[in-house]
Short mmCIF file of C-alpha atoms and ligand atoms in Angstrom, two decimals:
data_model
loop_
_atom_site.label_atom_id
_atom_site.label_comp_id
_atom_site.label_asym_id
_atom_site.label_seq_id
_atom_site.Cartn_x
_atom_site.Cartn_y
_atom_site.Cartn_z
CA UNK A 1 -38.42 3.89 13.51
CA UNK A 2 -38.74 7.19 11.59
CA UNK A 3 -35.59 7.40 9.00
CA UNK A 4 -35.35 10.72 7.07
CA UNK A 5 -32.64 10.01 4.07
CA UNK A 6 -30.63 11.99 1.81
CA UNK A 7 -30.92 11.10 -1.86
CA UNK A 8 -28.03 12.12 -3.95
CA UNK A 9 -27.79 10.21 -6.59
CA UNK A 10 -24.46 12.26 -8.49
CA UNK A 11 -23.39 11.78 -12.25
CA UNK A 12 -23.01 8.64 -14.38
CA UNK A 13 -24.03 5.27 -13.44
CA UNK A 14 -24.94 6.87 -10.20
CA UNK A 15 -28.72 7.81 -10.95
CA UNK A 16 -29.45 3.93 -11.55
CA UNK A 17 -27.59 1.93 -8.71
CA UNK A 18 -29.00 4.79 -6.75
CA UNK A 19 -33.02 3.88 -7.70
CA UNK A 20 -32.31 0.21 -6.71
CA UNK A 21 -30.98 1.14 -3.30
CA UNK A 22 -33.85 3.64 -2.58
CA UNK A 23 -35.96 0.91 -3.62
CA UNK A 24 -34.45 -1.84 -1.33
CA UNK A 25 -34.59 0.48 1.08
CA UNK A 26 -38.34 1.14 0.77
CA UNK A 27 -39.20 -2.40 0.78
CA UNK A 28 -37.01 -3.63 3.69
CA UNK A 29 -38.84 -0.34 5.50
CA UNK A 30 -42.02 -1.51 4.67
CA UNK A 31 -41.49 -5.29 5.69
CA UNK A 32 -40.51 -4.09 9.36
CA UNK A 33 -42.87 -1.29 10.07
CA UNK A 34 -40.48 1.67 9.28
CA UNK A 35 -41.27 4.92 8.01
CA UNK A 36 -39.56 6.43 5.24
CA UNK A 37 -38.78 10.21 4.31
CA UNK A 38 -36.75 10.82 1.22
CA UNK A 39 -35.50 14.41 -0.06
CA UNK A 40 -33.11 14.50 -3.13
CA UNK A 41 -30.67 16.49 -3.32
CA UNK A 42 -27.70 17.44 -6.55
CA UNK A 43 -24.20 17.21 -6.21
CA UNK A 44 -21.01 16.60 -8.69
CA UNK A 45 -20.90 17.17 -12.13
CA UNK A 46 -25.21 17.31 -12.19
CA UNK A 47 -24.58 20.41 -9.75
CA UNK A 48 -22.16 21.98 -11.60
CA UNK A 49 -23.67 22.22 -14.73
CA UNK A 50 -27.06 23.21 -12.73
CA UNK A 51 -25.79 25.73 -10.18
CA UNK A 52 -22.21 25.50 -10.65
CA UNK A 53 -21.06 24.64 -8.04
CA UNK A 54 -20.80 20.82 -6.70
CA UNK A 55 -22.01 20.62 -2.98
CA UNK A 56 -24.01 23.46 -3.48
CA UNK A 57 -25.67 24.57 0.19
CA UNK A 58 -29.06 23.26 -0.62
CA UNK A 59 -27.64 20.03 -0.66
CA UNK A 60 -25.94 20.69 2.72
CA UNK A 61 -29.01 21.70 4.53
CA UNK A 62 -30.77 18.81 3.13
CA UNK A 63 -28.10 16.48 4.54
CA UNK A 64 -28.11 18.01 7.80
CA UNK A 65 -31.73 17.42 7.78
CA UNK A 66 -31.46 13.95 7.60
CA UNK A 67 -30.40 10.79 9.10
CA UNK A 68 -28.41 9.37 6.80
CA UNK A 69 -27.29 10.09 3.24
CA UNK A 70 -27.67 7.51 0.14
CA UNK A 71 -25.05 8.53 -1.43
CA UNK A 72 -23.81 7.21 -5.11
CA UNK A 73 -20.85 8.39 -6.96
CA UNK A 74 -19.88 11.45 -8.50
CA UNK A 75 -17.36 12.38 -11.74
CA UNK A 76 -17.42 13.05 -15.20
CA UNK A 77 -14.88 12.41 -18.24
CA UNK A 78 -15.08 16.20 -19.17
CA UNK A 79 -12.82 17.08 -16.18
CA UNK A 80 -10.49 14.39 -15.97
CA UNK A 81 -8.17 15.60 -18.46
CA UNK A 82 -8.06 19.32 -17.93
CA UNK A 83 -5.70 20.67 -15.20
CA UNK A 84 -6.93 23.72 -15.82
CA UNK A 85 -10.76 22.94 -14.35
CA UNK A 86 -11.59 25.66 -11.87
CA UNK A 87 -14.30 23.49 -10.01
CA UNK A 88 -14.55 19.43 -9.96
CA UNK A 89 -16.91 17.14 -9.17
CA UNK A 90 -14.83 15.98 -6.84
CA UNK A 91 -14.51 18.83 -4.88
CA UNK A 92 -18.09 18.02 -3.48
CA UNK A 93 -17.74 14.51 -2.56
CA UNK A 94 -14.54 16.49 -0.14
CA UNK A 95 -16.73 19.46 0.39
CA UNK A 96 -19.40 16.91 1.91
CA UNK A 97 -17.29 15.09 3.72
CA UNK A 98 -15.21 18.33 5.66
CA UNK A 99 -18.50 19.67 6.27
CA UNK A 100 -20.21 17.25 7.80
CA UNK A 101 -16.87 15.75 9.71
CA UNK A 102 -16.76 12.64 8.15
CA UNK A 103 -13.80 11.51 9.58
CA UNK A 104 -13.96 7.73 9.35
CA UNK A 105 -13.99 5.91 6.31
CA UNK A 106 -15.21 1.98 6.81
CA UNK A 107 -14.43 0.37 3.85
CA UNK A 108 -14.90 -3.53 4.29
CA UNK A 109 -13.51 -5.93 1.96
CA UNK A 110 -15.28 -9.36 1.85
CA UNK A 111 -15.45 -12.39 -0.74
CA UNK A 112 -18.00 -14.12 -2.36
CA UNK A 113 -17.30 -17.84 -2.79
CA UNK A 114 -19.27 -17.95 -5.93
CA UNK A 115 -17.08 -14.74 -7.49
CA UNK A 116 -13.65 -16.04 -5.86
CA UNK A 117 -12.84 -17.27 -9.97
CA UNK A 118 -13.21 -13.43 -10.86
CA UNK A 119 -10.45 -12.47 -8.35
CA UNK A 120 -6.95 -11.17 -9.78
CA UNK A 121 -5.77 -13.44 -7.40
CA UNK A 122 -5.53 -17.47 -7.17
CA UNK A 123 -8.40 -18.63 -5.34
CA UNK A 124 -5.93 -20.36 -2.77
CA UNK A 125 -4.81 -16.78 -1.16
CA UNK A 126 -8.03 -14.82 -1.30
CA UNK A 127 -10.58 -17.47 0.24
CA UNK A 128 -11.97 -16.05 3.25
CA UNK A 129 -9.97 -12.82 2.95
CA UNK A 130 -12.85 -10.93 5.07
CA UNK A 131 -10.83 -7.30 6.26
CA UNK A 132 -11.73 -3.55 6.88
CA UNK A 133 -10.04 -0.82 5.96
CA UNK A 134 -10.82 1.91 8.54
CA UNK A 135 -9.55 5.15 6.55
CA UNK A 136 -9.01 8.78 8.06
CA UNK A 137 -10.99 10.80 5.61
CA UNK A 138 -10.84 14.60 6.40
CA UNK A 139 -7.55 15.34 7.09
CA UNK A 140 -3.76 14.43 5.29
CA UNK A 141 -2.57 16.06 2.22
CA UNK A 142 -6.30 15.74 1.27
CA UNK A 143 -6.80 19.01 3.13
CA UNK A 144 -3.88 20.28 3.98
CA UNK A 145 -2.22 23.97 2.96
CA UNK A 146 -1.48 23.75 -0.85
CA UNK A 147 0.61 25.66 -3.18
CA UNK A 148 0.56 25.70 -6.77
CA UNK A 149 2.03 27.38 -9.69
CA UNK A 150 3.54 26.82 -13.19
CA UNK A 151 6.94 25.82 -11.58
CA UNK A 152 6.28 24.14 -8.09
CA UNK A 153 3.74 22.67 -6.17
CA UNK A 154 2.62 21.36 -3.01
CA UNK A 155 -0.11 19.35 -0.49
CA UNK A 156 0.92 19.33 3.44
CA UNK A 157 0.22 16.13 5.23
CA UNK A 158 -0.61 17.61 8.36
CA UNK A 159 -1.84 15.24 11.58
CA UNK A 160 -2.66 16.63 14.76
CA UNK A 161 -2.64 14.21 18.21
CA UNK A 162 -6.59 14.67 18.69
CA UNK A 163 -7.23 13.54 14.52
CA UNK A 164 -5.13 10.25 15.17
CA UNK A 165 -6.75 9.78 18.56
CA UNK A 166 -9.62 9.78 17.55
CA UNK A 167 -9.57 7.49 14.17
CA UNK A 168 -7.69 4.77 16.73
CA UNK A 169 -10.86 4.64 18.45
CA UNK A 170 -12.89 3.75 15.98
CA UNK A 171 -10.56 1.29 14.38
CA UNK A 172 -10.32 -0.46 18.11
CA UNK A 173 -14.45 -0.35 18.58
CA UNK A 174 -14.31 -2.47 15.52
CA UNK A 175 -11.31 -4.64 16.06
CA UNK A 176 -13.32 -5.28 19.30
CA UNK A 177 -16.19 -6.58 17.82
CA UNK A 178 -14.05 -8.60 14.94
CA UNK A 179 -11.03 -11.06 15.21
CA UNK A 180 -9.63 -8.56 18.14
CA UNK A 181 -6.35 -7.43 15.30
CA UNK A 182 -5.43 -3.99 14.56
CA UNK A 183 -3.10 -3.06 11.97
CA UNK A 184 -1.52 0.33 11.83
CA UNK A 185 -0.27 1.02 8.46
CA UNK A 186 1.94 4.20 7.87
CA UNK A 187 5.24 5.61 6.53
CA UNK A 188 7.46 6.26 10.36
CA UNK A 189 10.88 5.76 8.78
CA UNK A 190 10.30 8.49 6.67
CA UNK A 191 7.67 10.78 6.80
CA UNK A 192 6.82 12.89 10.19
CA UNK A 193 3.56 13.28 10.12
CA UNK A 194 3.61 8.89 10.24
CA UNK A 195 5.82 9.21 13.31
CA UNK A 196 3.30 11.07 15.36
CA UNK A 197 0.92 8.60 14.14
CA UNK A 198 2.83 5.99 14.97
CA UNK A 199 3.78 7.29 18.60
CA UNK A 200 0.10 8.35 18.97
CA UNK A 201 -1.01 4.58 18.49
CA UNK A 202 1.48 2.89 20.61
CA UNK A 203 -0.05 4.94 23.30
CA UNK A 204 -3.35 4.38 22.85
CA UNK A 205 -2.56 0.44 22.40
CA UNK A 206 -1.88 -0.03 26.08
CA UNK A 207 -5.41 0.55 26.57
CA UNK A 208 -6.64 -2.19 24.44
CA UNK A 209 -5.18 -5.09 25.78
CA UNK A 210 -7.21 -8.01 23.87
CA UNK A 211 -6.16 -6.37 21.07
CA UNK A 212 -2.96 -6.91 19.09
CA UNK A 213 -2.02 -4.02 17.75
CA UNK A 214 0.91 -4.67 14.73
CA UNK A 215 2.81 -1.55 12.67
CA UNK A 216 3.18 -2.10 9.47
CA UNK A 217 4.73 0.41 6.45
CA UNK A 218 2.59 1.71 3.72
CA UNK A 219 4.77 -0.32 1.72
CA UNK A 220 4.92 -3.39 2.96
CA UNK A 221 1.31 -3.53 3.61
CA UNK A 222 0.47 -3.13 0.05
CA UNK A 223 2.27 -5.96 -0.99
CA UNK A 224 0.78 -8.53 1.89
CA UNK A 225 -2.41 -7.46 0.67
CA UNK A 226 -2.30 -9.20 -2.47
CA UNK A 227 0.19 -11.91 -0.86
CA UNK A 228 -1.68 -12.96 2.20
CA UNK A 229 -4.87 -10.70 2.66
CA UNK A 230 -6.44 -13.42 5.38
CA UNK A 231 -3.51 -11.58 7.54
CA UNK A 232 -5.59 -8.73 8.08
CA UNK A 233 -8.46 -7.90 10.25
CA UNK A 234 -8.81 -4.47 10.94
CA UNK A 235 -6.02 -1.76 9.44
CA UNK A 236 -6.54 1.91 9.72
CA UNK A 237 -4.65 4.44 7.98
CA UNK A 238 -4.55 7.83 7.09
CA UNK A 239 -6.60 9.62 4.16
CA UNK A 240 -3.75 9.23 0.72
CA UNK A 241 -2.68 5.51 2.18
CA UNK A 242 -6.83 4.89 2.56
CA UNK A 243 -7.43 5.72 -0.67
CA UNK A 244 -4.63 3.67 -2.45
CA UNK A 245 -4.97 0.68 -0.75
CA UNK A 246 -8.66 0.40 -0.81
CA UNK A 247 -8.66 0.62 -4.48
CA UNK A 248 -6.33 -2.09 -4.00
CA UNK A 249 -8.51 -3.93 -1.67
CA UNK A 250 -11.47 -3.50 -3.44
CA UNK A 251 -11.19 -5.63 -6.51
CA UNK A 252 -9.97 -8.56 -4.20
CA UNK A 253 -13.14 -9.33 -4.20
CA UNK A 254 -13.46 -10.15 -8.21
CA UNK A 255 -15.64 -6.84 -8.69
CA UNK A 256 -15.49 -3.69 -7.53
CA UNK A 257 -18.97 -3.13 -8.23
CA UNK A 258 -19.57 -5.22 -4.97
CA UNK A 259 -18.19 -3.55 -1.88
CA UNK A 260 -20.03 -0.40 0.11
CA UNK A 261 -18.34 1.86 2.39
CA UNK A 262 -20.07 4.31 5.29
CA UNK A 263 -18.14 7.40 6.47
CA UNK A 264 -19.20 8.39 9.93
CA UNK A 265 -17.77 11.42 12.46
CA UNK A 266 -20.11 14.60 13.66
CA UNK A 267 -22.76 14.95 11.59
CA UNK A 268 -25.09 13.02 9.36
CA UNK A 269 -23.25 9.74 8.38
CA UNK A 270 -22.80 8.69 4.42
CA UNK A 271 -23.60 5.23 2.54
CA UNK A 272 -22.01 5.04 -0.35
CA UNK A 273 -20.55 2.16 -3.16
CA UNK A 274 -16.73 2.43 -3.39
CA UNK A 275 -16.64 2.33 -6.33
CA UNK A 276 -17.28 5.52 -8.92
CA UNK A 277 -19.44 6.63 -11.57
CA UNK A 278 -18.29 4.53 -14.60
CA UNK A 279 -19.24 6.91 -17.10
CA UNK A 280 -19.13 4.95 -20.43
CA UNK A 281 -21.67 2.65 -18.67
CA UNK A 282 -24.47 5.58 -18.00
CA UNK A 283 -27.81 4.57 -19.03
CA UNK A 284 -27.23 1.15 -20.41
CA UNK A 285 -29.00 0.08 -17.61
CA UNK A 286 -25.17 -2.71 -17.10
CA UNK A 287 -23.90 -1.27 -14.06
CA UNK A 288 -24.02 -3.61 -10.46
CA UNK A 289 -26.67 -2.14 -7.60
CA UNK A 290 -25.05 -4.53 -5.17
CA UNK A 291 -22.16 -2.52 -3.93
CA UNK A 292 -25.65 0.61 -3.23
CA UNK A 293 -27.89 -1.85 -2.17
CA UNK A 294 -25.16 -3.59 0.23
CA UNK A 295 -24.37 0.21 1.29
CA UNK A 296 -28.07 0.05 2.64
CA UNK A 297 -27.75 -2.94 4.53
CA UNK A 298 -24.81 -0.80 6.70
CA UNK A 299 -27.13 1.50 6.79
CA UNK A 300 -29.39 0.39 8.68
CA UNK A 301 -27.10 -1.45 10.85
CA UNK A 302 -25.68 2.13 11.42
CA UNK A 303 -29.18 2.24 13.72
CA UNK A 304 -28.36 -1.52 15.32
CA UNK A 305 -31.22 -2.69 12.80
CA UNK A 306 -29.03 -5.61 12.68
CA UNK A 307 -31.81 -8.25 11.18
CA UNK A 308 -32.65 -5.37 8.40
CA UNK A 309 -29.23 -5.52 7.38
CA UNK A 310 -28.89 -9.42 7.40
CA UNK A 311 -32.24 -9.59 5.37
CA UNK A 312 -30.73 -7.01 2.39
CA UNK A 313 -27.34 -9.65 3.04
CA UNK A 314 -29.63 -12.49 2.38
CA UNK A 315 -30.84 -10.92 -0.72
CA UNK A 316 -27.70 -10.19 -2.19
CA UNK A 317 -26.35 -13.58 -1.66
CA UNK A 318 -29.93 -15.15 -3.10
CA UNK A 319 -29.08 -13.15 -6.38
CA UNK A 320 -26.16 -14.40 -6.80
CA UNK A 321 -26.46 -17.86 -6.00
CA UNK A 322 -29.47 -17.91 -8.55
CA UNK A 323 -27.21 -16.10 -11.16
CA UNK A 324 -29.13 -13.30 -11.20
CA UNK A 325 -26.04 -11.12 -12.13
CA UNK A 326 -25.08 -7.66 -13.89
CA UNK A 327 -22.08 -8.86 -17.08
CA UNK A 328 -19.19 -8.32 -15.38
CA UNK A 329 -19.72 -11.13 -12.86
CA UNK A 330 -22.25 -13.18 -15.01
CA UNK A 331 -20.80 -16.61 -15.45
CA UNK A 332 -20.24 -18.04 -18.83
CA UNK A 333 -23.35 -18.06 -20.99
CA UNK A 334 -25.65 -17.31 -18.19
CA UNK A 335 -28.29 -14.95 -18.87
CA UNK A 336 -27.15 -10.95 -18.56
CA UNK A 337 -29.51 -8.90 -15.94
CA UNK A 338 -29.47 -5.33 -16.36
CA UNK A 339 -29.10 -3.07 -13.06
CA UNK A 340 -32.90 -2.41 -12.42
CA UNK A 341 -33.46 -6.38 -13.05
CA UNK A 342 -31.08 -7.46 -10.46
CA UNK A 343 -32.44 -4.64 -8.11
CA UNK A 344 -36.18 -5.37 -8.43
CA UNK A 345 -35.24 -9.39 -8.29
CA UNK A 346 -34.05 -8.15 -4.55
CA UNK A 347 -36.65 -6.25 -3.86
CA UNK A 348 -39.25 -9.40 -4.73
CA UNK A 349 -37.28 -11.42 -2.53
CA UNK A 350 -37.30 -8.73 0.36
CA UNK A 351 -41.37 -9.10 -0.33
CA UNK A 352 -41.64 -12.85 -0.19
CA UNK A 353 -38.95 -13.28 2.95
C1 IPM B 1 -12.51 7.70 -2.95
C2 IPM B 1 -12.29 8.50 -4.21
C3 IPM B 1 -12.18 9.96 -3.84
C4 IPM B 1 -10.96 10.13 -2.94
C5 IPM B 1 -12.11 10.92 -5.04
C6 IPM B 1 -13.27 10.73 -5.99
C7 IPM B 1 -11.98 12.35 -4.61
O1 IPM B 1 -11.18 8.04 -4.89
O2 IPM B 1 -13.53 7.91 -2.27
O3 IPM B 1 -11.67 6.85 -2.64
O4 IPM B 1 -9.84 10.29 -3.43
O5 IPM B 1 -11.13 10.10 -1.73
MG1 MG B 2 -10.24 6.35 -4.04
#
């Protein structure tokens, strides 16, 4: 296969993890007689000091050009704080995403036996806890009408049928493939927008049969998450909900740093980390590759290159077992690999395998 890849590596940490997963890539391309086209492009903070503007055009074209985009994480302290801050850098990373319909979010959340200790939670509850999040990414209050003035404000979380439609799909095609259970996790006994999604879903159930299909409030669903997260399977929710509980469901896990997300719809399809661009870390060379180099592996099982993905899976799971480990997950006095160490350790084994 011929894969032609968007590079954008973004602001902070981003640049690094990013190398390691180009790398990985390269290697795992080489090992099973892929070729490889790369073009960079600049997005986030980077673009706005460049060009000003954070998904500048350029950077469009160059992901319509390709097959998939490497993505890495974008943001930057300088705006956090300011209210005031006519452009963002994360008004690109949404710019991207409406223009190339990136409707679905799939965010898995795993865990690692060997990082269970590093969970929040007791290792009892979170053993096996294997779930994904299936989040509806360009609609919602993310993009709907907004006001906003010195004395009121607003976002509209607007829904129509064919958005909810067709986010159900996807969440069944991978309930389908998985333990066959759907959760659908909104807000009905209050908000509207929640009832149509609601009503929308209890439609579409009926024709998914082997799948049981549960309703559960925003709510209530963040608190089983941290009570009993081996309840869930597959949940899908819209865009706000998405992003709150995936946060949440990320550092199950023990590290954020760990856990990739793609975000698929009409156009070229992202791989990204879930996690962001940890600015106090930038260029200490401390940051974890796995959650980039993992985003590779569903990469290329985006193109049913399943045994690609299993060998960058076999990698990851090598490092750690052999303590080859960024701080945050290193165990006690075991010896600290920087980012490019642990990436380059997983490339050698992609070599030898
Ligand atoms: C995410 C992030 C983004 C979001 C930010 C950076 C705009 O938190 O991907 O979850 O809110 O969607
Ligand atoms: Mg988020």
């Amino acid at each position: 296969m011929n894969l032609k890849i968007a590079v954008l590596p973004g602001d902070g940490i981003g640049p690094e993890i990013s190398r390691q997963g180009v790398d990985v890539m390269t290697a795992v391309c080489e090992k099973f007689g892929h070729s490889v086209d790369y073009r960079y492009g600049i997005c986030g903070a980077d673009a706005i000091d460049k060009v000003g503007d954070p998904f500048p055009q350029e950077t469009y074209e160059t992901c319509l050009w390709a097959d998939a985009v490497l993505f890495s994480a974008v943001g930057d302290p300088k705006f956090d704080n300011n209210p005031n801050a006519k452009v963002r850098p994360e008004q690109g990373l949404l710019a991207m995403r409406k223009k190339l319909g990136l409707f679905a979010n799939i965010r898995p959340v795993e865990t690692f036996d060997c990082l269970i200790h590093k969970s929040p939670l007791r290792a009892e509850l979170v053993e096996g806890a294997d779930f994904i999040c299936i989040r509806e990414l360009t609609g919602g209050m993310y993009f709907g009408e907004k006001y906003e003035d010195n004395e009121r404000a607003y976002d509209t979380n607007a829904y129509t049928r064919a958005e909810i439609e067709r986010i159900l799909r996807v969440a069944y095609s991978y309930a389908l493939r998985r333990r066959k259970h759907l959760t659908v996790v909104d807000k009905a006994n209050v908000l509207a927008s929640s009832r149509l999604w609601r009503k929308v879903a209890q439609e579409i159930a009926t024709e998914y049969p082997d799948v049981t299909t549960d309703y559960m409030y925003v709510d209530n669903a963040a608190m089983r998450m941290i009570q009993e997260p081996r309840f869930f399977d597959v949940m899908v929710t819209e865009n706000t909900f998405g992003d709150i509980l995936t946060d949440e469901g990320s550092v199950i896990s023990g590290s954020m740093g760990l856990l990739p997300s793609a975000s698929t719809g009409e156009k070229t399809p992202v791989f990204e980390p879930i996690h962001g661009s940890w600015p106090q870390a930038k260029g200490l060379n401390i940051a974890n590759p796995l959650a980039q180099i993992l985003s590779v592996a569903m990469l290329f099982e985006y193109f049913d290159l399943i045994e690609e993905g299993a060998l960058i899976r076999k990698a990851v799971n090598a490092s750690l077992d052999e303590n080859v480990r960024t701080p945050e997950i290193q165990v006690e006095g075991g010896a600290k690999y920087g980012t490019k160490e642990v990436g380059e350790w997983i490339v050698e084994y992609i070599k030898k395998a």
